[in-house]
Coordinates of C-alpha atoms in Angstrom, one line a residue:
X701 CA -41.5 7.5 5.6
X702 CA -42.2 8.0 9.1
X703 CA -39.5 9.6 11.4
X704 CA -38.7 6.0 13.4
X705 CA -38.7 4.8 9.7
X706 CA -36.0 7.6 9.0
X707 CA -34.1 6.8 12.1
X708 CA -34.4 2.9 11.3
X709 CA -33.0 3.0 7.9
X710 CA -29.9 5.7 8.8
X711 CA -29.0 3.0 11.5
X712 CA -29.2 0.7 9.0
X713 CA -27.3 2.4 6.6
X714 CA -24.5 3.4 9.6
X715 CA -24.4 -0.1 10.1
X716 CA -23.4 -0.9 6.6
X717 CA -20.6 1.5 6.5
X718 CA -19.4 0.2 10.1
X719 CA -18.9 -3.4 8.2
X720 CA -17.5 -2.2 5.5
X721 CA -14.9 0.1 7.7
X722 CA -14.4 -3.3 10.0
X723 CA -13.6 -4.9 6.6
X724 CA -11.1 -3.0 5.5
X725 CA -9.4 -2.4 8.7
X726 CA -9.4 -6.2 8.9
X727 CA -7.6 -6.8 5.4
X728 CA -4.6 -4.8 6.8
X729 CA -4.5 -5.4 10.4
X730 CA -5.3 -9.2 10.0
X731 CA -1.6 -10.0 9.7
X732 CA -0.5 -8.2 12.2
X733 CA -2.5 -9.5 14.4
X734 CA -2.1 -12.9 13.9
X735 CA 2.0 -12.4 13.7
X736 CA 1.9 -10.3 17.5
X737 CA -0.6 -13.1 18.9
X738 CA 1.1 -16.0 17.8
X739 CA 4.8 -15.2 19.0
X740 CA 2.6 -14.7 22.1
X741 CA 1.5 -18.1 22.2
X742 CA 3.7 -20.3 20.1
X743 CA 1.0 -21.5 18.1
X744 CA -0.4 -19.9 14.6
X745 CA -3.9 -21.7 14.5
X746 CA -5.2 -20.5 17.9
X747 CA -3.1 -17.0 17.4
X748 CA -5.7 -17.0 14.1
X749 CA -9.0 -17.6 16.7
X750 CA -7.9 -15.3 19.1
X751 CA -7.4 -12.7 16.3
X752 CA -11.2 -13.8 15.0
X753 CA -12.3 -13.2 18.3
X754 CA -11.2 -9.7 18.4
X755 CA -12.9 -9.1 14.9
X756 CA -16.1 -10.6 16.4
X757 CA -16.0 -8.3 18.8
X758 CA -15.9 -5.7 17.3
X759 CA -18.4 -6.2 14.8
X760 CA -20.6 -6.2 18.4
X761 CA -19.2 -3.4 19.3
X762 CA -18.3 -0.9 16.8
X763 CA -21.8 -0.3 15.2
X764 CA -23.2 0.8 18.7
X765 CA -20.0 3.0 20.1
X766 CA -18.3 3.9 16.3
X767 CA -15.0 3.4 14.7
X768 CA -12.6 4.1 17.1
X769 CA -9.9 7.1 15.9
X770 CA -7.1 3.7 15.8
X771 CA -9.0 0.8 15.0
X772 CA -5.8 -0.9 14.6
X773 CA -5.0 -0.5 17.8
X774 CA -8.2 -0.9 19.4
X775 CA -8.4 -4.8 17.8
X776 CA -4.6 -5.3 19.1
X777 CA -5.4 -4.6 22.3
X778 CA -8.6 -7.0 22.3
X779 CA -6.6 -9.5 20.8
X780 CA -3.6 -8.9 23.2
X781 CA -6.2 -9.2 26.1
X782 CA -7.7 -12.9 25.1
X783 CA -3.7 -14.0 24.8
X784 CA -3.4 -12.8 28.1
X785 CA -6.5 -14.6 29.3
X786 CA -5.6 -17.9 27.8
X787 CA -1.9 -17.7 29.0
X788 CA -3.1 -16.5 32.5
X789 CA -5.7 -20.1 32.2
X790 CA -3.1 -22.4 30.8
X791 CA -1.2 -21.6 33.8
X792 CA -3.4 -22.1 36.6
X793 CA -4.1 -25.3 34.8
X794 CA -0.5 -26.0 35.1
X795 CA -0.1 -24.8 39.0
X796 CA -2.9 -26.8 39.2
X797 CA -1.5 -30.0 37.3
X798 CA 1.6 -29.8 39.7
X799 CA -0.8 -29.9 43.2
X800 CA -2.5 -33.3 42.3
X801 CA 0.9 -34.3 40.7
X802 CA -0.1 -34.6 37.3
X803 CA 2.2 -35.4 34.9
X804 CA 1.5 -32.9 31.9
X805 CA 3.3 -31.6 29.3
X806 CA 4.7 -28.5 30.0
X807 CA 4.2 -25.5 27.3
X808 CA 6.7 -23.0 27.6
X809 CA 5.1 -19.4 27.2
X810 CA 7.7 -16.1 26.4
X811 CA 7.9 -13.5 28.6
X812 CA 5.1 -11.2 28.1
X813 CA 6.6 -7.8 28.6
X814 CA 9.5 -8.9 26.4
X815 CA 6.9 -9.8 23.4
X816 CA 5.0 -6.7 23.7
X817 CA 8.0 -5.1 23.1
X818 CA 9.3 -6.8 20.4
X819 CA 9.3 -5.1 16.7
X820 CA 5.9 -6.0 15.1
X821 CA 7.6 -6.2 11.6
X822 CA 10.0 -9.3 13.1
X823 CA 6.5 -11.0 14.2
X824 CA 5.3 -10.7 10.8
X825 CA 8.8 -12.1 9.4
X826 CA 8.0 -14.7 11.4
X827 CA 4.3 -15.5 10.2
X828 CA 5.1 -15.2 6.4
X829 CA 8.1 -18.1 7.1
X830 CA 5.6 -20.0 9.3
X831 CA 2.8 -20.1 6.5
X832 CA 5.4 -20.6 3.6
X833 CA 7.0 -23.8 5.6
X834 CA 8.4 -26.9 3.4
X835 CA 6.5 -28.9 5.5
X836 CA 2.9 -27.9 3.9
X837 CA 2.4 -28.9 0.5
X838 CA 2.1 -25.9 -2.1
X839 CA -1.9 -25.6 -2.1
X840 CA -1.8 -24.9 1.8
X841 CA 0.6 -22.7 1.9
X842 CA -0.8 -20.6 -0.8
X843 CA -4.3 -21.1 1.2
X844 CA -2.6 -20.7 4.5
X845 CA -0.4 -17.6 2.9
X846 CA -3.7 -15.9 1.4
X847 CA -5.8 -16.3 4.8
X848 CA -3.1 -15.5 7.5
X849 CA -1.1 -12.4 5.6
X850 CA -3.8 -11.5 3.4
X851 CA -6.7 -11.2 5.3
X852 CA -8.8 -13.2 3.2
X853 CA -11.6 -15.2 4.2
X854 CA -12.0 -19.2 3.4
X855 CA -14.9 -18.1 0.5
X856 CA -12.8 -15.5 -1.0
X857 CA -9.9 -18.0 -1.5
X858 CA -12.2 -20.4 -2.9
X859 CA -13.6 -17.9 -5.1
X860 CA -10.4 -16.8 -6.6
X861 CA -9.4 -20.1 -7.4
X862 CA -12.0 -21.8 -8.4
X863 CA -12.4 -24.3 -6.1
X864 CA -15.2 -25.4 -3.5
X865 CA -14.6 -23.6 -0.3
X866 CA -14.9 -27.1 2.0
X867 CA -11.8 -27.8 0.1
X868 CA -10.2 -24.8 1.1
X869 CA -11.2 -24.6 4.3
X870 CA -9.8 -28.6 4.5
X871 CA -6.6 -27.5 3.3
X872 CA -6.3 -24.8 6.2
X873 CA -7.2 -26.9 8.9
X874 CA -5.0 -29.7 7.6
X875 CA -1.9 -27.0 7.2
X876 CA -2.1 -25.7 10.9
X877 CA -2.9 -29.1 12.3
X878 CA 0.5 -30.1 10.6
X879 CA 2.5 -27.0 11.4
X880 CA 1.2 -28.0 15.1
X881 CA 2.0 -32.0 15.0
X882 CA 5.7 -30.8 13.3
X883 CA 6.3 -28.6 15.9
X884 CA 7.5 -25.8 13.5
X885 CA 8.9 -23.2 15.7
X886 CA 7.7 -19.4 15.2
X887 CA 11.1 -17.6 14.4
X888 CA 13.3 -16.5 11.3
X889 CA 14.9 -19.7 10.1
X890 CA 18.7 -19.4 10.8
X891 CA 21.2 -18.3 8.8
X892 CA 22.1 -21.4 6.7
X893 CA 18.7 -22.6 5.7
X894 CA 16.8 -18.7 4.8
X895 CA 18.3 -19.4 1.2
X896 CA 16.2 -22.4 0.5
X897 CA 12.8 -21.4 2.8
X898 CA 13.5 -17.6 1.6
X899 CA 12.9 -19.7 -2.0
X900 CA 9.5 -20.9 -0.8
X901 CA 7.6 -17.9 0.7
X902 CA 8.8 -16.2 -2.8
X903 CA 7.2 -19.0 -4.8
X904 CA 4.2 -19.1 -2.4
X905 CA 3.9 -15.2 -3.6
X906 CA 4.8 -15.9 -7.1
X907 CA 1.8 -18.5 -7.6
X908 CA -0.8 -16.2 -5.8
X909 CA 0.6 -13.2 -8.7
X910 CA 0.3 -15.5 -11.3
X911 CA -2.9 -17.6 -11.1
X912 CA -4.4 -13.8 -10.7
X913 CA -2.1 -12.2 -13.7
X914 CA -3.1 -15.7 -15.9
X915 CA -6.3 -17.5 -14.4
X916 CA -5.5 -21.1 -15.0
X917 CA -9.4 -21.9 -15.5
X918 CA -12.6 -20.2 -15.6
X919 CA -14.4 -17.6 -17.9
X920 CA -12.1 -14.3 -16.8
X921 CA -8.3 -14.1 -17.9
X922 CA -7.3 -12.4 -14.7
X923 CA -8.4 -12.0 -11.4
X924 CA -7.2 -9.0 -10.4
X925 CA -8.0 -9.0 -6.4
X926 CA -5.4 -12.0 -6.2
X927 CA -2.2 -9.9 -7.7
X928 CA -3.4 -6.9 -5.4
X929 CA -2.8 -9.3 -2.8
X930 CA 0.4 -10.8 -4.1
X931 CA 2.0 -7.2 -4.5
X932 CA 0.9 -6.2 -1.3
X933 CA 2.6 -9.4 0.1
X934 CA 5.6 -8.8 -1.7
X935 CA 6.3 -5.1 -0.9
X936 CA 5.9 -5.8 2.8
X937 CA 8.0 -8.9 2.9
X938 CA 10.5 -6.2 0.6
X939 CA 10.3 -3.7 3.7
X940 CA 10.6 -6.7 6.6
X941 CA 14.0 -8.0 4.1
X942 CA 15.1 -5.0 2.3
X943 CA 18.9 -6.7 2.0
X944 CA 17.8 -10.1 0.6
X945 CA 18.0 -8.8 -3.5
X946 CA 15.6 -11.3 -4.7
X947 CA 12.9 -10.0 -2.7
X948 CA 13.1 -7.0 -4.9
X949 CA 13.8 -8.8 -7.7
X950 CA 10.4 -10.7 -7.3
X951 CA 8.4 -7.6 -6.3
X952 CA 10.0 -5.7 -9.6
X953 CA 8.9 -8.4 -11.6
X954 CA 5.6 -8.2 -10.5
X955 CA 4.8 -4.5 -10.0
X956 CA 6.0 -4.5 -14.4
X957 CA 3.7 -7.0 -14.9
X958 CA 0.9 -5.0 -13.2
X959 CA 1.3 -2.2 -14.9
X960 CA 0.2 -4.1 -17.8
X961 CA -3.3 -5.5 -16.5
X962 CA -5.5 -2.8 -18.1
X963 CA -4.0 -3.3 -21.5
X964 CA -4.8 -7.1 -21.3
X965 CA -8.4 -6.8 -22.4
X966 CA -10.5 -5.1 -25.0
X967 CA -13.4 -3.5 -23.8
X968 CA -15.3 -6.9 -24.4
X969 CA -13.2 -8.7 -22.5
X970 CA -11.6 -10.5 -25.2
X971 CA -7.4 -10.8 -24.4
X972 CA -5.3 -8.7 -26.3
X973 CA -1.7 -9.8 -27.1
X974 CA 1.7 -8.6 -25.7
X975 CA 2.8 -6.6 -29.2
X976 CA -1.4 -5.4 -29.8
X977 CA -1.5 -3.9 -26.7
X978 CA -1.9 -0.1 -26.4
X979 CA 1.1 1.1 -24.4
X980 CA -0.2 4.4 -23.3
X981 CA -2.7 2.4 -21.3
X982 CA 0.4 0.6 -19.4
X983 CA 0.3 2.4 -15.9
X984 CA 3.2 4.2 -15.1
X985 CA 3.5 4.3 -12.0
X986 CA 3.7 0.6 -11.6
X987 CA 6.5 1.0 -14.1
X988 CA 8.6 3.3 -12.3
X989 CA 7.8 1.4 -8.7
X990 CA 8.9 -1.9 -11.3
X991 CA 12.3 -0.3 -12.3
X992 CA 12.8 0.9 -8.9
X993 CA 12.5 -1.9 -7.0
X994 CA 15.2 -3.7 -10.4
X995 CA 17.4 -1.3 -9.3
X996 CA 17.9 -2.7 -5.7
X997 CA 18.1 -6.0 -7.2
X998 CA 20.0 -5.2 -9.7
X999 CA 23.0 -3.9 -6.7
X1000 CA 24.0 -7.4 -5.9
X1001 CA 26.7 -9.2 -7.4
X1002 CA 24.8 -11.8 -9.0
X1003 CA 21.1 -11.6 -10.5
X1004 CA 18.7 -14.9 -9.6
X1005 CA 15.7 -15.8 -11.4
X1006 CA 13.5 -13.8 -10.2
X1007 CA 15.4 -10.6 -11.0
X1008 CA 16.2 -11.6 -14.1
X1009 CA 12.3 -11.9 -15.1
X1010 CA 12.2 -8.7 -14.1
X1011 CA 15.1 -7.4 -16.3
X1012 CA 13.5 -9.4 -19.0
X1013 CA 10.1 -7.7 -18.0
X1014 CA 11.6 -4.5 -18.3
X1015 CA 12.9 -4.5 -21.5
X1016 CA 9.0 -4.6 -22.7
X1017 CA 8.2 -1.6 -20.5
X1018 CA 11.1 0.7 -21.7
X1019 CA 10.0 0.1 -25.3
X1020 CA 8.0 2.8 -26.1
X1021 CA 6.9 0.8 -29.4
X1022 CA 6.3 -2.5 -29.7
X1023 CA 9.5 -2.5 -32.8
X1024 CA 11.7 -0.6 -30.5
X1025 CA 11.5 -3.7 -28.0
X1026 CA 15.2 -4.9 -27.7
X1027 CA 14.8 -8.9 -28.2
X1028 CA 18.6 -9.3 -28.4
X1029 CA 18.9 -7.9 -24.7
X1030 CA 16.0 -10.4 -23.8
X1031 CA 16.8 -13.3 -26.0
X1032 CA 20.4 -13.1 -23.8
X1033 CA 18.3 -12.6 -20.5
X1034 CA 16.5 -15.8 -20.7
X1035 CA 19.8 -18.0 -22.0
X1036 CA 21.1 -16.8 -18.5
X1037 CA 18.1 -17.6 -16.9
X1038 CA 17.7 -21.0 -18.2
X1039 CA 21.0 -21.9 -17.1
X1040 CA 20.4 -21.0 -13.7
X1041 CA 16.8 -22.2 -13.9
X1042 CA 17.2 -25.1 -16.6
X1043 CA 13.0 -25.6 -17.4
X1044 CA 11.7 -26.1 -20.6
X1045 CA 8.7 -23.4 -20.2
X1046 CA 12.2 -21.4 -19.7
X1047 CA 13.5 -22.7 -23.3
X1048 CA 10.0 -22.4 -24.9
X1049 CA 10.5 -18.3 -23.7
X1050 CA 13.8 -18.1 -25.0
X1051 CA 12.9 -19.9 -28.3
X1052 CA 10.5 -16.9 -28.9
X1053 CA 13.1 -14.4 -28.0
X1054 CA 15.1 -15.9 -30.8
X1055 CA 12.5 -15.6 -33.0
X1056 CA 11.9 -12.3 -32.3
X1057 CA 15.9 -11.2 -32.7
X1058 CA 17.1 -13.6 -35.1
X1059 CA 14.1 -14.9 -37.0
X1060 CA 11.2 -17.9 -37.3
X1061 CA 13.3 -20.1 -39.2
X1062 CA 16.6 -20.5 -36.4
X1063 CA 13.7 -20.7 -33.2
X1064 CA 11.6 -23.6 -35.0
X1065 CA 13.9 -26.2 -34.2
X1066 CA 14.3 -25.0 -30.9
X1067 CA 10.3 -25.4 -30.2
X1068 CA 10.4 -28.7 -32.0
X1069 CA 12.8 -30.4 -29.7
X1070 CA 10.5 -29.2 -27.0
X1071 CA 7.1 -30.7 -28.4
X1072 CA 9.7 -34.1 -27.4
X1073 CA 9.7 -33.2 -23.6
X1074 CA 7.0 -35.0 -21.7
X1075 CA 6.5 -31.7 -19.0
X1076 CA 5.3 -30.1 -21.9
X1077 CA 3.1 -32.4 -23.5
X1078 CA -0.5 -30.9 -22.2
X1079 CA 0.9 -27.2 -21.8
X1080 CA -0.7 -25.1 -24.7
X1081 CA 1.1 -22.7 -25.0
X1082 CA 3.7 -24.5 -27.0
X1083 CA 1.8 -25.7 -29.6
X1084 CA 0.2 -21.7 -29.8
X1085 CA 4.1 -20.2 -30.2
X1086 CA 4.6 -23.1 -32.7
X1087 CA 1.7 -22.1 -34.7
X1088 CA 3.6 -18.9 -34.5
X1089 CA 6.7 -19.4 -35.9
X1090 CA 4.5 -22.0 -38.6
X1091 CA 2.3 -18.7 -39.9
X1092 CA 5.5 -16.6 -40.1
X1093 CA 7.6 -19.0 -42.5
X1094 CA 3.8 -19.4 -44.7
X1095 CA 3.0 -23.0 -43.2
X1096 CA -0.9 -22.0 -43.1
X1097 CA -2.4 -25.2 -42.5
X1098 CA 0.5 -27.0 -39.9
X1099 CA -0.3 -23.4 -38.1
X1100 CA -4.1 -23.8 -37.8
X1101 CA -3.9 -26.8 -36.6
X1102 CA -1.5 -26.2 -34.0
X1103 CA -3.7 -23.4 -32.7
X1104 CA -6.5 -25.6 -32.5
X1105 CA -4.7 -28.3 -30.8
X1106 CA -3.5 -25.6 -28.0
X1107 CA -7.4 -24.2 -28.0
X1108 CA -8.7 -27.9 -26.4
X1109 CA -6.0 -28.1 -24.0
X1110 CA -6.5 -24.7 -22.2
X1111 CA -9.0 -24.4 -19.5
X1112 CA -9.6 -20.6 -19.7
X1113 CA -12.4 -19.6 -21.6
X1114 CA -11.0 -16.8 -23.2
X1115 CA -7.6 -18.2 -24.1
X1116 CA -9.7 -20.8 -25.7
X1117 CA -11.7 -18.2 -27.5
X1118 CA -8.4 -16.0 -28.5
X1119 CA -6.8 -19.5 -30.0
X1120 CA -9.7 -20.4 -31.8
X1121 CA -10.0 -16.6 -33.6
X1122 CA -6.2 -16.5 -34.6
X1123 CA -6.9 -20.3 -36.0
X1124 CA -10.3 -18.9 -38.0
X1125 CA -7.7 -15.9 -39.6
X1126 CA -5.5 -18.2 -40.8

């Protein structure tokens, strides 16, 4: 290789690593950004194009002059700047509006010393209730929540769930447009409505945690780039509401969960059950960040759903054994939590916990009043803890049927696959 051939390719190669450093400074930064910009200018979808602009430039710039030593900073400030400009334009529009007497309607724009001052972490309080607003139907604000606080682009959502990305990209552009036409105001809802949105960013998170811990479709179980972003969501909305106990509760509930990822497959990729799973493969760390985070939960006077999933969740990740699991404890978890959160997924849970404590033969009837509900008619995994419960008490043949029933209604691939091995065995 020639030495301009030399220099050509270690450019090339400098390049590279400048995009991948732009990438992952964008992942964490993105929110910010978006969050400091739109309390700037009142409105999330341009605050989102200002903040592109600043990533444009400095994919221009950055592979010519290097990284800077704060590249946070560095695209704050270029974002910052482009606010500026567009405020600075929107009012010489408006100054000029008022000479030729033009009625128009008039935006009002904060202070700008008094925004740049502001704490960051309120902006971001404020984007995460923005995103998560009642207003947007649950698909955009999971595809608005993913893009704005996760940094994720429109093809990476789409890829993790499956879906073509024109109709992701639809479902953004339809969420901001309506967060625009409803006027949704960027601030911490007030006092007596943060119970009920509070309930929406968490459900928002929840869905992200579980379509990556469970994949609803598709040929992998998990998808484990959408729980990294749901815990990530969840421990920074725990530091921006540290005195709002469900918060923890939801982000205890997911870190135990995590810990339990690796466990999940054989080296083959073929899913490997809750009580088959080796336990010294469950990540600790996770486990002890899990408990933590129960703990602060755990302080308030009353547990909500969340937390108790989380209790429940624990139970598993204290047992050392699968035997020494404490099904009483959880069996007595979810009858609290199903009369708080009356579901019958809930029941179908707590039917198993029975089982578990107390034996096949009292939970059957239990499932069996469930197979009557009509929210639970194409949701397979009733008919697979039936088949359960049929195996244990010697019904063979009710039991292989059951699992084959529960095998055509799932749309994973390896769930099918799992359903249709345990129906084979039996």
């Amino acid at each position: 290789m020639t030495r301009d051939g030399e220099r050509c390719f270690a450019l090339r190669v400098s390049e590279s690593d400048t995009h991948r450093a732009i990438r992952a400074v964008w992942t964490f930064e993105a929110a910010k950004l978006v969050a400091r910009i739109a309390r700037m200018v009142r409105d999330v979808g341009l605050a989102e194009e200002l903040a592109q602009d600043a990533l444009v430039a400095a994919l221009e710039t950055w592979p010519t002059t290097g990284v800077p030593d704060n590249p946070g900073a560095w695209l704050m400030t270029t974002a910052r700047n482009r606010a500026i400009n567009h405020l600075n334009r929107a009012k010489m529009l408006a100054r000029k509006h008022e000479e030729l007497d033009v009625r128009a309607p008039v935006s009002v724009t904060p202070d700008l010393d008094t925004v740049l001052d502001e704490d960051l972490g309120d902006d971001l309080l404020r984007l995460v209730f923005v995103a998560c607003h009642p207003v947007l139907s649950a698909e955009a604000r999971v595809a608005l929540t993913l893009r704005m606080l996760g940094g994720l682009t429109t093809e990476e959502i789409a890829r993790a769930f499956l879906v073509p990305e024109a109709t992701i990209a639809q479902r953004i552009v339809r969420a901001k447009r309506t967060l625009a036409d409803a006027n949704v105001p960027f601030e911490v809802p007030p006092r007596d409505e943060l119970a009920t949105r509070l309930a929406s960013v968490l459900s928002v998170i929840y869905l992200v945690f579980n379509e990556g811990y469970s994949a609803t479709a598709g040929d992998d179980l998990m998808r484990p780039a959408l729980t990294d972003d749901a815990l990530r969501l969840g421990r920074v909305l725990a530091r921006l509401m540290p005195n709002e106990p469900e918060v923890h509760g939801l982000v205890a509930l997911m870190e135990l969960h995590a810990s339990r990822m690796t466990a999940r497959l054989r080296p083959t990729g073929e899913p490997v059950l809750l009580l088959e799973q080796d336990r010294r493969r469950w990540d600790a760390l996770l486990i002890r960040r899990g408990l933590a985070a129960l703990a602060l939960a755990e302080a308030a006077p009353s547990r909500g759903p969340y937390t108790l999933q989380a209790a429940i969740s624990a139970c598993h990740a204290r047992a050392v054994r699968p035997e020494d699991t404490d099904w009483t404890q959880i069996a007595a978890l979810y009858t609290e939590l199903v009369q708080l959160v009356p579901s019958p997924v809930v029941e179908l849970n707590r039917a198993v916990a029975i089982s578990m404590a107390y034996g096949p033969a009292v939970a059957l009837p239990l499932i069996d009043a469930l197979t009557k509900q009509p929210a639970m008619r194409d949701y397979h995994l009733l008919p697979s803890a039936r088949a359960e419960l049929l195996a244990k008490l010697g019904r063979t043949d009710e039991a292989r049927r059951e699992l084959e029933r529960a095998a055509a209604m799932t749309k994973n691939a390896r769930e099918r696959d799992l359903l249709l091995q345990r129906a084979a065995k039996l």
